PDB file of C-alpha atoms and ligand atoms in Angstrom:
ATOM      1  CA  UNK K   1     120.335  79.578 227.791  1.00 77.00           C
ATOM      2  CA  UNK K   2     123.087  79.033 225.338  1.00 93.00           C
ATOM      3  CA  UNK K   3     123.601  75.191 224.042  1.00 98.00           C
ATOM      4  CA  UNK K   4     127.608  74.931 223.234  1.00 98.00           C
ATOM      5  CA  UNK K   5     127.677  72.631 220.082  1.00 98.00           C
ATOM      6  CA  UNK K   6     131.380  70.744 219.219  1.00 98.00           C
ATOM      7  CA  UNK K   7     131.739  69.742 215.449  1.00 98.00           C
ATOM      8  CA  UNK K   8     133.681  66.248 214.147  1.00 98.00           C
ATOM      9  CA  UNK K   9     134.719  65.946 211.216  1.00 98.00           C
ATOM     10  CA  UNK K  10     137.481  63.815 208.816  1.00 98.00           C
ATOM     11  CA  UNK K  11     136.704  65.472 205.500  1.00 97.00           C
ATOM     12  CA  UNK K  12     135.356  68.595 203.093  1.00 97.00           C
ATOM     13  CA  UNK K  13     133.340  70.187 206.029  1.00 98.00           C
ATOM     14  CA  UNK K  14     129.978  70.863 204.062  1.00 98.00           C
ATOM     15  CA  UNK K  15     127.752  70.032 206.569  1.00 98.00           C
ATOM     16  CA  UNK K  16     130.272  71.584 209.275  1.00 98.00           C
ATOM     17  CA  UNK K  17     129.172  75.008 207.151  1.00 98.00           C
ATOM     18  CA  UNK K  18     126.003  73.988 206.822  1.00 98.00           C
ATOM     19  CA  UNK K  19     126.065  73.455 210.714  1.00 98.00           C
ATOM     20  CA  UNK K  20     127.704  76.537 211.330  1.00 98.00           C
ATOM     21  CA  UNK K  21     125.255  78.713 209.406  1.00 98.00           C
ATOM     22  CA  UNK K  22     122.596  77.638 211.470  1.00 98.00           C
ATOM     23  CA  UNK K  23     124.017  78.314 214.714  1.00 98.00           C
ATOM     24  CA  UNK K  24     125.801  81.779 213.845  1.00 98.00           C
ATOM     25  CA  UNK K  25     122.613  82.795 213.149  1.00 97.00           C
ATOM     26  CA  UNK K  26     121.109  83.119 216.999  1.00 97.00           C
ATOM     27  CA  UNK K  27     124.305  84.060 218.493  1.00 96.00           C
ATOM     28  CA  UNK K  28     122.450  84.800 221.845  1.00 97.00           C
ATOM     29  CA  UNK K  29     120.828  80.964 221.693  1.00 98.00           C
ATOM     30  CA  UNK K  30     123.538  78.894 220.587  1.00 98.00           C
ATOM     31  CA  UNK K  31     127.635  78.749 219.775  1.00 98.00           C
ATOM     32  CA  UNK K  32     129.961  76.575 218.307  1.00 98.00           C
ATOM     33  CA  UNK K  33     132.688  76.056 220.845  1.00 98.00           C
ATOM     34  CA  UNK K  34     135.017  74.022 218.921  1.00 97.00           C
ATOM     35  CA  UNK K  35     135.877  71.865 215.925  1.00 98.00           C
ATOM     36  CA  UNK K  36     137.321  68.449 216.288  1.00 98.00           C
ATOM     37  CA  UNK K  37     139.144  66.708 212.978  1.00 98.00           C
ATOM     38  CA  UNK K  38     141.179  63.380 213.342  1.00 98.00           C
ATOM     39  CA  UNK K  39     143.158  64.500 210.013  1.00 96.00           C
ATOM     40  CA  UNK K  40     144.248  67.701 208.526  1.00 96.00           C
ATOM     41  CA  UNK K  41     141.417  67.770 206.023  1.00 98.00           C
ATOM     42  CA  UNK K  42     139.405  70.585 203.926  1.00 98.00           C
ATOM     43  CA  UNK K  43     136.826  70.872 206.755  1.00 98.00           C
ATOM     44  CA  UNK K  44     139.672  71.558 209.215  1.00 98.00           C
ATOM     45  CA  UNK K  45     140.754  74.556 206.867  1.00 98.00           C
ATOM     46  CA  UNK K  46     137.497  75.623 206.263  1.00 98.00           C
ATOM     47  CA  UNK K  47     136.993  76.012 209.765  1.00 98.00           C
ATOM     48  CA  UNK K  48     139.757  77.939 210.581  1.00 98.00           C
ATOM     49  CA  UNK K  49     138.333  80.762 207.957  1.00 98.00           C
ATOM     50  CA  UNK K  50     135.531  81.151 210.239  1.00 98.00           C
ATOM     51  CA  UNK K  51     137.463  81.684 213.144  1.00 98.00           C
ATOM     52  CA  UNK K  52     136.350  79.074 215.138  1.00 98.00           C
ATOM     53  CA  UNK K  53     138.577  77.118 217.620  1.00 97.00           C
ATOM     54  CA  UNK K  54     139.511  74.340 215.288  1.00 98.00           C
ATOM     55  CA  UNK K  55     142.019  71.546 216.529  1.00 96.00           C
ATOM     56  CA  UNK K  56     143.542  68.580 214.900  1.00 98.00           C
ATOM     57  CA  UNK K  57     143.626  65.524 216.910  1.00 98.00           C
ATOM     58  CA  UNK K  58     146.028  63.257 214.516  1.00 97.00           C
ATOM     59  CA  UNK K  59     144.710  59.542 215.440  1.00 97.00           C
ATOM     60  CA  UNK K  60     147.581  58.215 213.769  1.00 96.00           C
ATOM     61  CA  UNK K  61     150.311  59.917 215.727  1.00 97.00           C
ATOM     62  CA  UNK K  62     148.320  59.215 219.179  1.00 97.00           C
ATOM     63  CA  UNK K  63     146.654  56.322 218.604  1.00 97.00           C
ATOM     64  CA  UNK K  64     142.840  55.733 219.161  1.00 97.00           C
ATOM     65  CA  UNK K  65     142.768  56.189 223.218  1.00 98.00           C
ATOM     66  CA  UNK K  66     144.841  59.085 223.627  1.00 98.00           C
ATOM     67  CA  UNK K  67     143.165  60.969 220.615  1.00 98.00           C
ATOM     68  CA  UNK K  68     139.221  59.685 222.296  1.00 98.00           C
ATOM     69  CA  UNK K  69     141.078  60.666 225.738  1.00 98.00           C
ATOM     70  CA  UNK K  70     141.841  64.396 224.079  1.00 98.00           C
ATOM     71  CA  UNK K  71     138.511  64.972 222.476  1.00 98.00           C
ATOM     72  CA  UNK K  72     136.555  64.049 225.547  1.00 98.00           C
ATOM     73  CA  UNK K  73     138.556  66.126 227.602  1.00 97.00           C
ATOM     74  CA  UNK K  74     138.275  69.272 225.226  1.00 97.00           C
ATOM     75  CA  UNK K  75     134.494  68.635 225.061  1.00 98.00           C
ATOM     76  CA  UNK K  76     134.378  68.540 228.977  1.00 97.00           C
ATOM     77  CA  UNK K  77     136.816  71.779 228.924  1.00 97.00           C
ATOM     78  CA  UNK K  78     134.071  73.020 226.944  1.00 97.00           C
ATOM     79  CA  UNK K  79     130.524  71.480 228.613  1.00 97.00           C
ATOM     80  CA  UNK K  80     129.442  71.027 225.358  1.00 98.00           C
ATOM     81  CA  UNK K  81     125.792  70.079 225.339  1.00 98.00           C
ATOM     82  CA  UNK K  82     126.135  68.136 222.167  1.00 98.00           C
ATOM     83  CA  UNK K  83     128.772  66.623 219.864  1.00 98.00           C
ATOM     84  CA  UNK K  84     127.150  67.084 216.125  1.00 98.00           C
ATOM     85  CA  UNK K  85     129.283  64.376 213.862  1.00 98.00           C
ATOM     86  CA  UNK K  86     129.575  65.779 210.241  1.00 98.00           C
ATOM     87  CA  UNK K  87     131.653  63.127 208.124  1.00 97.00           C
ATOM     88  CA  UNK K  88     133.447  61.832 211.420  1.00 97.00           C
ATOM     89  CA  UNK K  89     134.997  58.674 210.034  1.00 95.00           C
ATOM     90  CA  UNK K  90     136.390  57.440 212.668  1.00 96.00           C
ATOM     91  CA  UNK K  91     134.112  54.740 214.875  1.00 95.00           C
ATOM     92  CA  UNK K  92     133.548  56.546 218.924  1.00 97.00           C
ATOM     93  CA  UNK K  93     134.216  53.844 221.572  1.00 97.00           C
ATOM     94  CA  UNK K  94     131.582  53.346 224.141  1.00 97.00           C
ATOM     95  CA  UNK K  95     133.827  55.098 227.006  1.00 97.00           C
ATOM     96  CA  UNK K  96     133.471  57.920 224.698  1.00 98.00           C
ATOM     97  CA  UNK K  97     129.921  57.437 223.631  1.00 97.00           C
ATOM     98  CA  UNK K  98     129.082  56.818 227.748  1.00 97.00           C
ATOM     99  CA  UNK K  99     130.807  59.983 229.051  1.00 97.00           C
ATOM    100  CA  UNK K 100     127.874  62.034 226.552  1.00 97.00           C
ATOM    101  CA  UNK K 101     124.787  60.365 227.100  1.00 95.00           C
ATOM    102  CA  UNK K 102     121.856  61.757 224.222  1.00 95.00           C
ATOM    103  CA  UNK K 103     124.693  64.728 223.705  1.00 98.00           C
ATOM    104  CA  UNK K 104     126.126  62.716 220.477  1.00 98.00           C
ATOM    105  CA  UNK K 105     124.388  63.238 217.173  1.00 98.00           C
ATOM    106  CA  UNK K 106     125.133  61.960 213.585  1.00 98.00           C
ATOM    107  CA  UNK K 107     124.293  62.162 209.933  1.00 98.00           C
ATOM    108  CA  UNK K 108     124.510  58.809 207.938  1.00 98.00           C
ATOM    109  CA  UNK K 109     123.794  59.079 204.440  1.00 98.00           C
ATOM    110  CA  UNK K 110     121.461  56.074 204.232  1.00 97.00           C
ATOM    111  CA  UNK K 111     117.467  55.499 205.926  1.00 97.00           C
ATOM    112  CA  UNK K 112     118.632  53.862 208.686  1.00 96.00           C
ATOM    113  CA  UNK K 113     118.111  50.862 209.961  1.00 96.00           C
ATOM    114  CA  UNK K 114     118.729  49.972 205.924  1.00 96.00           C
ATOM    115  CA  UNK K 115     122.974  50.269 204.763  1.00 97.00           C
ATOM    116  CA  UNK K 116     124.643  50.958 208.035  1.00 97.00           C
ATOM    117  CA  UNK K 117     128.474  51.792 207.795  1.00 96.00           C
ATOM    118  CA  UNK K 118     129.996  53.051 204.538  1.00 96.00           C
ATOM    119  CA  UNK K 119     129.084  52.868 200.558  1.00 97.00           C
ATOM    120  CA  UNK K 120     125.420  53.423 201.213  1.00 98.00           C
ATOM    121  CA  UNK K 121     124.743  55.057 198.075  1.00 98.00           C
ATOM    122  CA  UNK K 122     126.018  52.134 195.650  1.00 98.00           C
ATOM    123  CA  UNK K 123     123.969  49.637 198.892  1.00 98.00           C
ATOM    124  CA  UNK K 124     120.626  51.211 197.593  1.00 98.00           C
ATOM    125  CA  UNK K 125     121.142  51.704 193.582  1.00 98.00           C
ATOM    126  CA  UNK K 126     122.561  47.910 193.977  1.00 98.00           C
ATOM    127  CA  UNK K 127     118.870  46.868 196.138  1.00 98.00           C
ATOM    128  CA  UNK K 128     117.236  48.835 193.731  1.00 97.00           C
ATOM    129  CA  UNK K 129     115.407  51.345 195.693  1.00 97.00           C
ATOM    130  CA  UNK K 130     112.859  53.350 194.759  1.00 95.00           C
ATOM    131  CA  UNK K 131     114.309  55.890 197.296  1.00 96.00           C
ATOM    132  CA  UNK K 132     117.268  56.680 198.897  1.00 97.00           C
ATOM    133  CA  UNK K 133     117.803  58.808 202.300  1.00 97.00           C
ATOM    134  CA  UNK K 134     119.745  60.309 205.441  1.00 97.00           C
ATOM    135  CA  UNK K 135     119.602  59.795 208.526  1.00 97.00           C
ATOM    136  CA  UNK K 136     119.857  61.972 211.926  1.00 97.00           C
ATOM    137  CA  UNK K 137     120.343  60.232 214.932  1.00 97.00           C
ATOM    138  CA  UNK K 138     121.756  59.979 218.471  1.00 97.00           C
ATOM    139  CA  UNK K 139     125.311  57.721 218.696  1.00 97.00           C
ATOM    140  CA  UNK K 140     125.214  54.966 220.802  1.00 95.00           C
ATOM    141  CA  UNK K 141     127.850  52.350 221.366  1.00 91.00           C
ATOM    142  CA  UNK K 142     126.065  50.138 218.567  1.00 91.00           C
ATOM    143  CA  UNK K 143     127.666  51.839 214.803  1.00 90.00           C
ATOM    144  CA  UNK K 144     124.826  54.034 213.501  1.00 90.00           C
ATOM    145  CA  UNK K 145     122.048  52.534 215.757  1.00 92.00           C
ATOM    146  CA  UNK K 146     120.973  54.870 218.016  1.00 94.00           C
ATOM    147  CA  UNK K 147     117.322  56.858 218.374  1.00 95.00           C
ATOM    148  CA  UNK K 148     116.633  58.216 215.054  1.00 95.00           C
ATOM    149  CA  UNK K 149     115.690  62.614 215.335  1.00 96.00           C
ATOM    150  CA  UNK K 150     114.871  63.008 211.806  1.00 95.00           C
ATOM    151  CA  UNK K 151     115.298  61.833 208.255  1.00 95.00           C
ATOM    152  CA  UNK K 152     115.078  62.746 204.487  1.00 95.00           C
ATOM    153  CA  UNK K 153     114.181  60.821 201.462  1.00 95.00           C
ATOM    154  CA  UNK K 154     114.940  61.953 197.847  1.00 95.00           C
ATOM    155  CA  UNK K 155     113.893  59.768 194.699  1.00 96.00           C
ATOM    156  CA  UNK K 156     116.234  57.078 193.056  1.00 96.00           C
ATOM    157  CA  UNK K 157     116.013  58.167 189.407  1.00 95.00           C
ATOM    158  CA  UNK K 158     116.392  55.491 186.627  1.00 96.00           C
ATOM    159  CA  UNK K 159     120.185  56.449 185.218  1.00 96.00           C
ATOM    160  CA  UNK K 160     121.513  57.443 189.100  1.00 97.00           C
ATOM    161  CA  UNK K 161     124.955  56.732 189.474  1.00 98.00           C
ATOM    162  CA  UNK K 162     126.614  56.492 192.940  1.00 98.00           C
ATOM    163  CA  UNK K 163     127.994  59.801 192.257  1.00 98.00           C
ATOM    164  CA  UNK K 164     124.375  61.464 190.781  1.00 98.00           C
ATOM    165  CA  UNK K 165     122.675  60.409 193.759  1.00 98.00           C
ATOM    166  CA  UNK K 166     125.148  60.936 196.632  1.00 98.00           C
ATOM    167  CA  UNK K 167     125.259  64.784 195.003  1.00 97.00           C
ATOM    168  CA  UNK K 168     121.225  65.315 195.233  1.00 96.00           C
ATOM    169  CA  UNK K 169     121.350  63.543 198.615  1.00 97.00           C
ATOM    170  CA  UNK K 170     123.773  66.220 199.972  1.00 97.00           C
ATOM    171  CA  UNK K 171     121.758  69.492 199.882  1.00 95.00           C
ATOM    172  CA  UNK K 172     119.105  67.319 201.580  1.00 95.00           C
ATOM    173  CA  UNK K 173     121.604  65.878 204.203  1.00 97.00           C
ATOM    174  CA  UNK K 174     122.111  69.873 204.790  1.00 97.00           C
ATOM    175  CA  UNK K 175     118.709  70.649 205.469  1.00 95.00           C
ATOM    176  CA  UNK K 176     117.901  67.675 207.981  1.00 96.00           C
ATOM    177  CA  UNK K 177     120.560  68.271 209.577  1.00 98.00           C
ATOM    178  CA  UNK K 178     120.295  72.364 210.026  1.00 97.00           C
ATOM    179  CA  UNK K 179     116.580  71.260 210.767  1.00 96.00           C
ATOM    180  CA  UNK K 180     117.351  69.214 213.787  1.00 97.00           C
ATOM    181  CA  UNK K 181     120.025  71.676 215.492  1.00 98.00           C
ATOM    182  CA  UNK K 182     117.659  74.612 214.690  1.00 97.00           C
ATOM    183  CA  UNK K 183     115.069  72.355 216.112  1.00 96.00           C
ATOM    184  CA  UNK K 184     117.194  71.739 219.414  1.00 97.00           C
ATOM    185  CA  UNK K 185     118.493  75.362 219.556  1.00 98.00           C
ATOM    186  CA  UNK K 186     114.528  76.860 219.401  1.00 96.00           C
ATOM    187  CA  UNK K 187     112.976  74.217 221.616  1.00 96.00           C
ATOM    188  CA  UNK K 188     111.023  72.614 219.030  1.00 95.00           C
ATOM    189  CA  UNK K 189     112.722  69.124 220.145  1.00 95.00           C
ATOM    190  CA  UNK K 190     112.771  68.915 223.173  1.00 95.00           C
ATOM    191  CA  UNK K 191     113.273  66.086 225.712  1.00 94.00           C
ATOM    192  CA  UNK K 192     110.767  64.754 227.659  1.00 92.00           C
ATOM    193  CA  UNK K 193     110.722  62.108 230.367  1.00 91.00           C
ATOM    194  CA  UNK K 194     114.101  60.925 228.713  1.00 91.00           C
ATOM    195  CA  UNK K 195     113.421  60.777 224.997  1.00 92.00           C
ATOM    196  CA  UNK K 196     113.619  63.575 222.419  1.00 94.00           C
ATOM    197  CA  UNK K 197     110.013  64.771 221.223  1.00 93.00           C
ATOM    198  CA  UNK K 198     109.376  66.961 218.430  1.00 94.00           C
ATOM    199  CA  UNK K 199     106.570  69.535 219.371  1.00 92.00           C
ATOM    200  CA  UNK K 200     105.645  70.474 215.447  1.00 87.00           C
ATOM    201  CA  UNK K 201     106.838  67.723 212.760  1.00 83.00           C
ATOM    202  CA  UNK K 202     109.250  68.825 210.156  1.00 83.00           C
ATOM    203  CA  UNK K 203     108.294  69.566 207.210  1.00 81.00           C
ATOM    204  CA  UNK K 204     110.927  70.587 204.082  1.00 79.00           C
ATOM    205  CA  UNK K 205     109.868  72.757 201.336  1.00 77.00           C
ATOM    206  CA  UNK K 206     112.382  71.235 198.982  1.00 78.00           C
ATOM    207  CA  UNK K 207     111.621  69.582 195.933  1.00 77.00           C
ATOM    208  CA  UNK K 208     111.193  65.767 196.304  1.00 81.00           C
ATOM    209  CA  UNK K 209     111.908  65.670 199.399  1.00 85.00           C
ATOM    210  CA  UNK K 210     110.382  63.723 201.927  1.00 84.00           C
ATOM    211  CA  UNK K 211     111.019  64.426 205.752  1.00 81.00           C
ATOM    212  CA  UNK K 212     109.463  62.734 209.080  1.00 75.00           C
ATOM    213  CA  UNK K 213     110.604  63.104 212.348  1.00 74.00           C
ATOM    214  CA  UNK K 214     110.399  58.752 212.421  1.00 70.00           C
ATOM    215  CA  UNK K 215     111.747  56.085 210.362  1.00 71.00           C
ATOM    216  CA  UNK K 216     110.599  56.111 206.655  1.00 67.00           C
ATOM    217  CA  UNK K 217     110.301  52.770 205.286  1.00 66.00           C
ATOM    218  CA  UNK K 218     111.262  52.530 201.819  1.00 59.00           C
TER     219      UNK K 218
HETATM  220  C1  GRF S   1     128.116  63.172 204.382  1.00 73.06           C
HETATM  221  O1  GRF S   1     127.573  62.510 203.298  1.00 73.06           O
HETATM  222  C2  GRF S   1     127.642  62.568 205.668  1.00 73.06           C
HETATM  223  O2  GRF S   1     126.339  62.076 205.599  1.00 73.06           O
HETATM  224  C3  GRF S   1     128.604  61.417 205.854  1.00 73.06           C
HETATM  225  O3  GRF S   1     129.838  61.907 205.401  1.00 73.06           O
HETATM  226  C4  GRF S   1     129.622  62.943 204.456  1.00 73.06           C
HETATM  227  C5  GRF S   1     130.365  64.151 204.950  1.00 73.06           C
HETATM  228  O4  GRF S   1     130.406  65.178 203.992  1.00 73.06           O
HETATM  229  N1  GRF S   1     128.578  60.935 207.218  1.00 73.06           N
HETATM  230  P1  GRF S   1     130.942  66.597 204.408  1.00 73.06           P
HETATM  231  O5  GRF S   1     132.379  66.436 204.919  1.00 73.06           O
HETATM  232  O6  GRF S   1     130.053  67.150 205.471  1.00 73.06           O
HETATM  233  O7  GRF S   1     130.904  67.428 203.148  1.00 73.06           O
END
């Protein structure tokens, strides 16, 4: 069995590489079949380098229908078997999110349910949290609702800045987020009886960090 992953992005493309690392790495298991961007951005570029099929589907020249109506079709093209958003800005409709049921997965930069949408970083130095998080999670129609795969926590230290903390978030963001696809690629999550199950919990070796395959409340 080979799972065809698709790739969304809108901006640098780090955890598009990070992505792609994971999956170039049991070519006989898993391939990236394309890359989606709604702007001519870094990660589009980047992309493009590695030779995979990277398109630009300009949202302001088509207009939100036409460019969800071009990206589902290319993912059908494709039978992807799931749609991995990495910095996808753009909000999925739920004709989109309905035509790939469990198939659409994100990263939010935040423990989710806490700071959904955008400037999650200054949200929890602002609440003054002890820690701060990401999030991996299936899309649903709802923005960044849907059944939570994983997550990562990382200390808030004392003299954070939004900046300070959204760059020691990222290499975690990386991780969770290789850890879930390598997770879906090996077996180790699995669904059963409709839900995703992890068969062993993750567990991250990196300093500080904290990983569960449920919510962390913090
Ligand atoms: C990440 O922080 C991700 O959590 C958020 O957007 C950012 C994308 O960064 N959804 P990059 O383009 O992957 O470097």
């Amino acid at each position: 069995m080979n799972l065809k992953f698709a790739i969304a992005l809108s901006g640098r493309g780090s955890n598009m590489l990070a992505l792609h690392d994971v999956i170039a790495a049991m070519p006989d298991k898993a391939s990236c079949v394309c890359v989606i961007a709604d702007k001519d951005c870094l990660g589009l570029q980047k992309a493009k380098e590695l030779g995979l099929d990277a398109h630009h589907v300009s949202y302001k020249e088509l207009g939100k229908d036409a460019a969800e109506a071009q990206i589902i079709a290319c993912l059908q093209e494709h039978q992807i078997d799931f749609l991995l958003l990495a910095g996808f800005m753009r909000i999925l409709s739920p004709t989109f999110v309905d035509a790939f049921p469990q198939k659409i997965i994100n990263i939010h930069p935040s423990l989710l349910p806490k700071y959904k949408g955008v400037g999650t970083h200054r949200r929890a130095l602002d609440a003054g949290d002890t820690h701060h998080g990401a999030t991996v999670h299936f899309v649903t129609a709802e923005l960044d609702d849907g059944p939570i795969l994983s997550q990562a926590a990382i200390p808030i230290q004392p003299d954070d800045t939004e900046d300070t903390l959204a760059a020691r978030l990222l290499p975690a963001e990386h991780w969770l987020y290789q850890t879930v696809v390598n997770a879906l690629i090996t077996g180790d999550l699995a669904e059963e009886n409709g839900t995703y199950q992890w068969k062993t919990a993750p567990h991250c070796e990196l300093s500080d960090v904290i990983v569960t395959d449920c919510p962390i409340d913090r």
